[in-house]
Short mmCIF file of C-alpha atoms and ligand atoms in Angstrom, two decimals:
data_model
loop_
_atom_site.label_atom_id
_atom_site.label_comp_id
_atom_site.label_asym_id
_atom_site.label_seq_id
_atom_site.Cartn_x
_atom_site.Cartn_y
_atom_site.Cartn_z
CA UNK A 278 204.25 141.31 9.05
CA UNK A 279 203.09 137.67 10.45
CA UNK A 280 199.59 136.78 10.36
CA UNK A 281 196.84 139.33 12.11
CA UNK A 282 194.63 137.81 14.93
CA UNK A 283 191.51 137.51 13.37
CA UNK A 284 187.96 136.92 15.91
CA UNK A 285 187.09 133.60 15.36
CA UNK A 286 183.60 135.16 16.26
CA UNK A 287 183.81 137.09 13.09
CA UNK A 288 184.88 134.60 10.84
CA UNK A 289 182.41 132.33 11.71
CA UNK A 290 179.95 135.01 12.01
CA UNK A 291 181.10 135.31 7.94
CA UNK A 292 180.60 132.00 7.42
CA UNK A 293 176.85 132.20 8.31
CA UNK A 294 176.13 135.30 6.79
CA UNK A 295 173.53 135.58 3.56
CA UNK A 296 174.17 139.43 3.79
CA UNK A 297 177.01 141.96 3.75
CA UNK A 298 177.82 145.44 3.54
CA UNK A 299 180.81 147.18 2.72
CA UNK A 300 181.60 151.11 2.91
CA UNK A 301 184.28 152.11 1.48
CA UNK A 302 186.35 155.45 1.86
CA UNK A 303 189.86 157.33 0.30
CA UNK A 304 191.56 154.79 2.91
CA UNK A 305 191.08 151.61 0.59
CA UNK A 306 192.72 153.30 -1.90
CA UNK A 307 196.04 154.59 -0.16
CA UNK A 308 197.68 151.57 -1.30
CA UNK A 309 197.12 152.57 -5.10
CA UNK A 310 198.74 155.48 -4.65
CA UNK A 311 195.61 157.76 -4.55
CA UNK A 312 196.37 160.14 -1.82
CA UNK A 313 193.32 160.27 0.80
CA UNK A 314 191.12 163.48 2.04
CA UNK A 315 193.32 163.64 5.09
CA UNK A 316 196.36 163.25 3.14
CA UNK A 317 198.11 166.77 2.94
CA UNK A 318 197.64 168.17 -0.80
CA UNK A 319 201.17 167.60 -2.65
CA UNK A 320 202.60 170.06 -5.16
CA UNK A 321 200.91 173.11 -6.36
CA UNK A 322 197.62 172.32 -4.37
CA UNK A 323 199.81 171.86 -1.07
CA UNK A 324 198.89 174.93 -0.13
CA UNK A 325 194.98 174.27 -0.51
CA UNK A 326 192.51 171.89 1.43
CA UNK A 327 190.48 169.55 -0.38
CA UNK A 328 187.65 170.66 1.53
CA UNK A 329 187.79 174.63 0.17
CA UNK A 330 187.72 173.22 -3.22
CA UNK A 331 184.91 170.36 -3.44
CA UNK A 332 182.30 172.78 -3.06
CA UNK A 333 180.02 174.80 -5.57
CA UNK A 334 181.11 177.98 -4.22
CA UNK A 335 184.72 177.12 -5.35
CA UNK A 336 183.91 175.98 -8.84
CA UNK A 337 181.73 179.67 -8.80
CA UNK A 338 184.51 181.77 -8.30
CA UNK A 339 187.39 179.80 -9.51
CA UNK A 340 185.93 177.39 -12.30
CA UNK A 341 189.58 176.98 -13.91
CA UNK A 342 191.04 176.40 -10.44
CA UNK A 343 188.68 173.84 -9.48
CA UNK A 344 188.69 172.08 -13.00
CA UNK A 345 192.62 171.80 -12.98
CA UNK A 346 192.63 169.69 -9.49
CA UNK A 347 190.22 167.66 -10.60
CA UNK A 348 192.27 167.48 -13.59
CA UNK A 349 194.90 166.65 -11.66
CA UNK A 350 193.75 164.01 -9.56
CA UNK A 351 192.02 162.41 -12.93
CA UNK A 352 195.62 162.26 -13.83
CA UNK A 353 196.91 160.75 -10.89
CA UNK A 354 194.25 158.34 -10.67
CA UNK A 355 194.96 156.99 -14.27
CA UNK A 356 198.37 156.03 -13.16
CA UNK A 357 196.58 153.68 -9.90
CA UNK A 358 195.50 150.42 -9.98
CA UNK A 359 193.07 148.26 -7.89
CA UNK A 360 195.37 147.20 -4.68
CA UNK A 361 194.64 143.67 -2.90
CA UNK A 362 191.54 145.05 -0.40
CA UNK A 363 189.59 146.01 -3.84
CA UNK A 364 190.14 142.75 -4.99
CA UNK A 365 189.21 141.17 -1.67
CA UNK A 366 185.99 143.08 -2.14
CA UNK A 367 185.31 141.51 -5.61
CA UNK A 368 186.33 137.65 -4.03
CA UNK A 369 183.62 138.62 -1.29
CA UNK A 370 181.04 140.01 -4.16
CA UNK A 371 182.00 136.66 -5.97
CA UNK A 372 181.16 133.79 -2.81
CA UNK A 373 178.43 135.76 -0.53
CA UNK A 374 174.67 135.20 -0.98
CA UNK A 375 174.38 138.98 -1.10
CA UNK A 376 176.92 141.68 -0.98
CA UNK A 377 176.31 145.41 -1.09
CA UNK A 378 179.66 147.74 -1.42
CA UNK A 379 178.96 151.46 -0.89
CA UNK A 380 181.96 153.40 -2.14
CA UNK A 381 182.84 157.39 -0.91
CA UNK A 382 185.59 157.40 -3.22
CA UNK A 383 185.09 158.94 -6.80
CA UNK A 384 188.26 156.96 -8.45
CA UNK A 385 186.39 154.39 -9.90
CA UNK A 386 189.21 151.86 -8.91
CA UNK A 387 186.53 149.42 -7.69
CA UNK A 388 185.15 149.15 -10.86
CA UNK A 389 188.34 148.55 -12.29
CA UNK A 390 188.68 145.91 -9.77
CA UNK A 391 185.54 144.32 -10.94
CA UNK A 392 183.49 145.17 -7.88
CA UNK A 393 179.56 145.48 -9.34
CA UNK A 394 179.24 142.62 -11.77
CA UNK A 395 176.80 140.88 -9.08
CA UNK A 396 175.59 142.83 -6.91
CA UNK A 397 175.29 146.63 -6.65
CA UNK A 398 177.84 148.86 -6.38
CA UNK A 399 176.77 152.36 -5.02
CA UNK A 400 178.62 155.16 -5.50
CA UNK A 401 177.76 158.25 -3.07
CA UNK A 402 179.59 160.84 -4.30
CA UNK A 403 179.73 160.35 -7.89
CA UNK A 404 182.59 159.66 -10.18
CA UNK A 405 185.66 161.69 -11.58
CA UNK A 406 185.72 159.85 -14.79
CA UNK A 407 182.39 161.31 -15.64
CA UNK A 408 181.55 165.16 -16.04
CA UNK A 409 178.38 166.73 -16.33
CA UNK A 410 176.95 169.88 -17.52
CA UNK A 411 176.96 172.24 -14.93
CA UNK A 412 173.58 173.51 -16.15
CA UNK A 413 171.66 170.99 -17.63
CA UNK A 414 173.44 167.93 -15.73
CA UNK A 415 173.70 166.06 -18.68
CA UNK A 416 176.73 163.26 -18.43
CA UNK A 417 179.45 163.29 -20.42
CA UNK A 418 182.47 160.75 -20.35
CA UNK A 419 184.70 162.77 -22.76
CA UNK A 420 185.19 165.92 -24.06
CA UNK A 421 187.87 168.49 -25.55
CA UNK A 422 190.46 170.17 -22.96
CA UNK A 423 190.58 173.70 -23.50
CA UNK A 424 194.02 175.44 -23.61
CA UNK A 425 192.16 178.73 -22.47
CA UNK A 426 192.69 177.32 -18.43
CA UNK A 427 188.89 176.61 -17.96
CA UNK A 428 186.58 173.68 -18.09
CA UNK A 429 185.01 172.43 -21.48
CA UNK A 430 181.68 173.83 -22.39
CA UNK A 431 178.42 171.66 -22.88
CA UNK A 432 178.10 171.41 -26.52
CA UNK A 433 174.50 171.37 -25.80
CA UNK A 434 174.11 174.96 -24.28
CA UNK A 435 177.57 176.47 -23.85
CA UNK A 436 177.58 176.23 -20.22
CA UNK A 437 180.96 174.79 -18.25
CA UNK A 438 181.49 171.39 -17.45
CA UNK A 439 181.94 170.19 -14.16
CA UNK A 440 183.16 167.08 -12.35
CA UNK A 441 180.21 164.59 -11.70
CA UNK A 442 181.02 164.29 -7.93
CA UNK A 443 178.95 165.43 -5.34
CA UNK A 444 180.67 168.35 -3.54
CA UNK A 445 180.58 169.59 0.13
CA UNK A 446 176.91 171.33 0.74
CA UNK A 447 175.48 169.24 -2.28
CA UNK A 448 172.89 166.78 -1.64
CA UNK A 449 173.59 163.30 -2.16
CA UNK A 450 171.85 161.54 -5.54
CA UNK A 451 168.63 160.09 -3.88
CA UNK A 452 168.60 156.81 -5.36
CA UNK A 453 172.18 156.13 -4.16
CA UNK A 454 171.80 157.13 -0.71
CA UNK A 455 168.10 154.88 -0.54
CA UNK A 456 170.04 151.68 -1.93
CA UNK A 457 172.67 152.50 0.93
CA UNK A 458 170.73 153.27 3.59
CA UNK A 459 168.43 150.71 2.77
CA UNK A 460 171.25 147.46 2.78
CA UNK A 461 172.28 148.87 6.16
CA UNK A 462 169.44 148.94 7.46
CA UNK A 463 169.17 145.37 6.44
CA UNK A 464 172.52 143.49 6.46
CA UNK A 465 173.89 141.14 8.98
CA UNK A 466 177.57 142.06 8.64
CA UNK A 467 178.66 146.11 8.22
CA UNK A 468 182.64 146.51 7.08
CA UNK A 469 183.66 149.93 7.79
CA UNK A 470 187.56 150.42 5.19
CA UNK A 471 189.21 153.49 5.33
CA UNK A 472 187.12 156.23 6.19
CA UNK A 473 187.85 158.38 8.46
CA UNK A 474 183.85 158.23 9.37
CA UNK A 475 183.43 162.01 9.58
CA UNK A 476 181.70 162.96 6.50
CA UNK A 477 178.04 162.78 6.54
CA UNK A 478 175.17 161.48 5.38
CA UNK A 479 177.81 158.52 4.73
CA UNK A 480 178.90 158.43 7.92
CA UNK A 481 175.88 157.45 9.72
CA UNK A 482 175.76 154.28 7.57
CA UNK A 483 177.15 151.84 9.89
CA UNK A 484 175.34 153.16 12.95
CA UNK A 485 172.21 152.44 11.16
CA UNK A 486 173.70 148.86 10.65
CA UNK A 487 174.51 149.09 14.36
CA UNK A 488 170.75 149.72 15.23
CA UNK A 489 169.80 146.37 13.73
CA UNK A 490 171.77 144.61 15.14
CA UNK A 491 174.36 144.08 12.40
CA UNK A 492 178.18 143.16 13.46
CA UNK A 493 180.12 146.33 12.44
CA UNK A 494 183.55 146.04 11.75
CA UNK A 495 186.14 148.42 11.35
CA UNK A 496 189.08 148.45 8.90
CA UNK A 497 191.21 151.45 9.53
CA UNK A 498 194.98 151.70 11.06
CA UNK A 499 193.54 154.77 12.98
CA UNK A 500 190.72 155.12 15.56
CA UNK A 501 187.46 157.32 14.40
CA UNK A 502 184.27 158.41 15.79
CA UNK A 503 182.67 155.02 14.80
CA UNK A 504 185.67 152.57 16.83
CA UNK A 505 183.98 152.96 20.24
CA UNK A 506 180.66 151.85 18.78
CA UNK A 507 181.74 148.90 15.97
CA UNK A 508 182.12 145.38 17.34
CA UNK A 509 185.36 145.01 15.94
CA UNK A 510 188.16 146.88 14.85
CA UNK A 511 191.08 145.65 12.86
CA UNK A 512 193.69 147.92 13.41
CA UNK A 513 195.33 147.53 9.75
CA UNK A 514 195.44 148.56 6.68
CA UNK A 515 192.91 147.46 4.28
CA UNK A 516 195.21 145.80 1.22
CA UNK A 517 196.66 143.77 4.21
CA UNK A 518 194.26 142.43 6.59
CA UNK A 519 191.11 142.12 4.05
CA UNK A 520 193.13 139.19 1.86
CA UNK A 521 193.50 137.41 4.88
CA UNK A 522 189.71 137.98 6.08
CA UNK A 523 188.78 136.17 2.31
CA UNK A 524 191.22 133.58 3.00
CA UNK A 525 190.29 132.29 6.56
CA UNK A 526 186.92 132.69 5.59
CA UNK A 527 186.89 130.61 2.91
CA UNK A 528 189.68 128.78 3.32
CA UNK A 529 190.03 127.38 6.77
C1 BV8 B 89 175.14 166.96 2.45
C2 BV8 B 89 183.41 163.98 -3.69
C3 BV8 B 89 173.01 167.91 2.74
C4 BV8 B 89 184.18 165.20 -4.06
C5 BV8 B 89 183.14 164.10 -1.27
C6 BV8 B 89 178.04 172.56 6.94
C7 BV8 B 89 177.70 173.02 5.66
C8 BV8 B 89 177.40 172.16 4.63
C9 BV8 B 89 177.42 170.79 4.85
C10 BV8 B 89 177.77 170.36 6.09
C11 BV8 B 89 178.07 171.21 7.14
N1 BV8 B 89 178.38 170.45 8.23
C12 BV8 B 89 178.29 169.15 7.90
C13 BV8 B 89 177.91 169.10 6.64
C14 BV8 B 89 177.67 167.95 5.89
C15 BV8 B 89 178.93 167.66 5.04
C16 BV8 B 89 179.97 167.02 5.93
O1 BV8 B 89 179.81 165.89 6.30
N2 BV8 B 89 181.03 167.74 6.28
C17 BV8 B 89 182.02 167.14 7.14
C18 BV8 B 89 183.40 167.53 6.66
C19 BV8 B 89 181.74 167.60 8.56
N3 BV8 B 89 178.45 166.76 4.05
C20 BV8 B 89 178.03 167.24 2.89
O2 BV8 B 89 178.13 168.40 2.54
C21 BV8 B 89 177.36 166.21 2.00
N4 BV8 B 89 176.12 166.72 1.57
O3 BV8 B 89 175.24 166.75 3.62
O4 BV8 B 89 174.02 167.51 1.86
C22 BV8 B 89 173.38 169.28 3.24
C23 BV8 B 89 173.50 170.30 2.32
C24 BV8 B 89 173.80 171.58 2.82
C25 BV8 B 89 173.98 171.81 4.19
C26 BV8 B 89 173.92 170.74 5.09
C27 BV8 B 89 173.62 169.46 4.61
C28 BV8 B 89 178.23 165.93 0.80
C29 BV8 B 89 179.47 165.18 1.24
C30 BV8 B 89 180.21 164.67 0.01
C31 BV8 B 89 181.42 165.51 -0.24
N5 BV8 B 89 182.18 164.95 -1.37
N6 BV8 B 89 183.76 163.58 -2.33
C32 BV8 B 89 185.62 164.91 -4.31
O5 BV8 B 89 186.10 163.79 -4.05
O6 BV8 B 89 186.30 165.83 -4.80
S1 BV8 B 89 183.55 163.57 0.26
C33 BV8 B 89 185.20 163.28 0.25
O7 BV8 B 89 185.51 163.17 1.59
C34 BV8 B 89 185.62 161.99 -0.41
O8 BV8 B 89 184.56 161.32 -1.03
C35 BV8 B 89 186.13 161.15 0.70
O9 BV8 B 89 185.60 159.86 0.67
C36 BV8 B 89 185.60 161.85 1.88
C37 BV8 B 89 186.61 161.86 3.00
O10 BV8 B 89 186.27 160.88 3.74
P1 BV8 B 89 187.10 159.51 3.71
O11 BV8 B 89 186.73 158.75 2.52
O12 BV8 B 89 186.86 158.92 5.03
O13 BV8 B 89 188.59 159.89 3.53
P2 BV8 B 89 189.52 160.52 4.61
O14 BV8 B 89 190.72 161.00 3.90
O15 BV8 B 89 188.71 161.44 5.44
O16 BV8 B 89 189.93 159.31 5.59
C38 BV8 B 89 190.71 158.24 5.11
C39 BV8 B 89 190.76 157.22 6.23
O17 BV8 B 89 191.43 156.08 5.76
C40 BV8 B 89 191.50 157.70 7.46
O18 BV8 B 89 190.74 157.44 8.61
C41 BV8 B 89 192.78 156.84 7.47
O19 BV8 B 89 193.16 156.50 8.79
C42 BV8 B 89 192.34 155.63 6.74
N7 BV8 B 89 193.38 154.93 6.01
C43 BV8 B 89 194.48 155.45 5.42
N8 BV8 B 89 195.18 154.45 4.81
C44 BV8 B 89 194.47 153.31 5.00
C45 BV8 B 89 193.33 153.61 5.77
N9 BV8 B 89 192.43 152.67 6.12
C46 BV8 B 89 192.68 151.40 5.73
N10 BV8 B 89 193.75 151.03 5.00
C47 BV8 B 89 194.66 151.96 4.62
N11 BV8 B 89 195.73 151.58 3.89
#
């Protein structure tokens, strides 16, 4: 594909910015091979949505069930790697007065990108690398796989393990969604990447930007409930056209 059109409004809108947010969803990580919320479930868990099993109630009456997907997905996620748009991210973390990314995504590949050694890197829903006591909520970043098809007990108090994510009808962890709130409230330039904009309270994120006054930009080969409302969107997908925002920003 030849070069994308970018708004020379934008990128000199870019080159005048001291702040920038980014929110991040499954989208930016399609490339890696992670398969996305929308994504149909492949294999065994084809015939289940994510939704029906990122929730408390699930992990309640299924706990082995809900422990294998996430098992699962741990799995496939091992086998990713960063793709170009999370290393786009990290060039922009690298050369911007101040750059906030706010990730939905619980795959850690950010991280592994080496998004967060600057500037904050807030993650909303938590982190599959990481499990917690489902009791106590103690963190834990390893522990022994049983063979008995359920998840591994707290050696603290016996209780099961869970993922440390933040499932459907949980609240959000406070601090996180402050820090987020708070850098939309008071950035100059909001990137929307691969989220399909629906889930809340994430979603609202770039309409608070949009309140301020902020130039909200879209990344996502698909139209959401935010497109009408952002000032741009760049109909494409994130590991192509995000390279090329880094390089006519700072190299043209
Ligand atoms: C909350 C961690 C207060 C787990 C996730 C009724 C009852 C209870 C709650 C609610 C309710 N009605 C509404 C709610 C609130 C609910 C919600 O928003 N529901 C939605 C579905 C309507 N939210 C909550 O429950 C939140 N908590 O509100 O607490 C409360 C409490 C009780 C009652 C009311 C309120 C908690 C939400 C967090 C859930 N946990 N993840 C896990 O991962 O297992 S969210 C999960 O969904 C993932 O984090 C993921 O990020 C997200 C899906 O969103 P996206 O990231 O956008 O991914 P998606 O697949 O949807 O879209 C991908 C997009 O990328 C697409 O648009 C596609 O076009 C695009 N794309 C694809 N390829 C590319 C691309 N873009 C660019 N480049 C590409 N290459």
């Amino acid at each position: 594909m030849d070069q994308p059109p970018l708004p020379l409004e934008l990128i000199q809108k870019f080159k005048t910015a001291s702040s920038v947010v980014a929110l991040t969803g499954a989208g930016i990580s399609a490339e890696s091979g992670v398969p996305t919320f929308r994504d149909a479930q492949t294999g065994l868990w084809s015939r289940y949505q994510a939704e029906e099993l990122a929730t408390p109630q699930a992990f309640r009456q299924n706990p082995g069930l809900v422990w294998e997907w996430y098992s699962w997905r741990r799995e496939r996620i091992s086998q990713a790697e960063p793709n170009p748009a999370h290393f786009a991210l990290v060039e922009m973390e690298k050369r911007l007065p101040d750059f906030i990314l706010i990730t939905q995504n619980v795959d850690g590949l950010h991280q592994r990108a080496g998004s967060g050694f600057r500037f904050p890197l807030i993650e909303l829903h938590g982190n599959i690398q990481r499990s917690r006591c489902s009791v106590e909520d103690k963190i834990f970043h390893h522990w022994q796989q049983q063979d008995d098809g359920l998840p591994p007990r707290c050696p603290d108090c016996g209780e099961f393990l869970r993922p440390d994510v933040v499932w459907f009808g949980e609240m959000l962890p406070r601090q996180a969604l402050d820090s987020a709130q708070f850098a939309a409230a008071h950035c100059e330039i909001f990137l929307s990447i691969g989220t399909s904009a629906l889930v809340e309270p994430a979603a609202s994120l770039p309409f608070i930007a949009l309140r301020q006054k902020a130039v909200v930009v879209e990344i996502n080969p698909e139209h959401t409930p935010l497109t009408s409302s952002a000032n741009f969107h760049l109909p494409y997908a994130s590991g192509f056209i995000l390279p090329y925002l880094v390089r006519f920003i700072w190299e043209t």
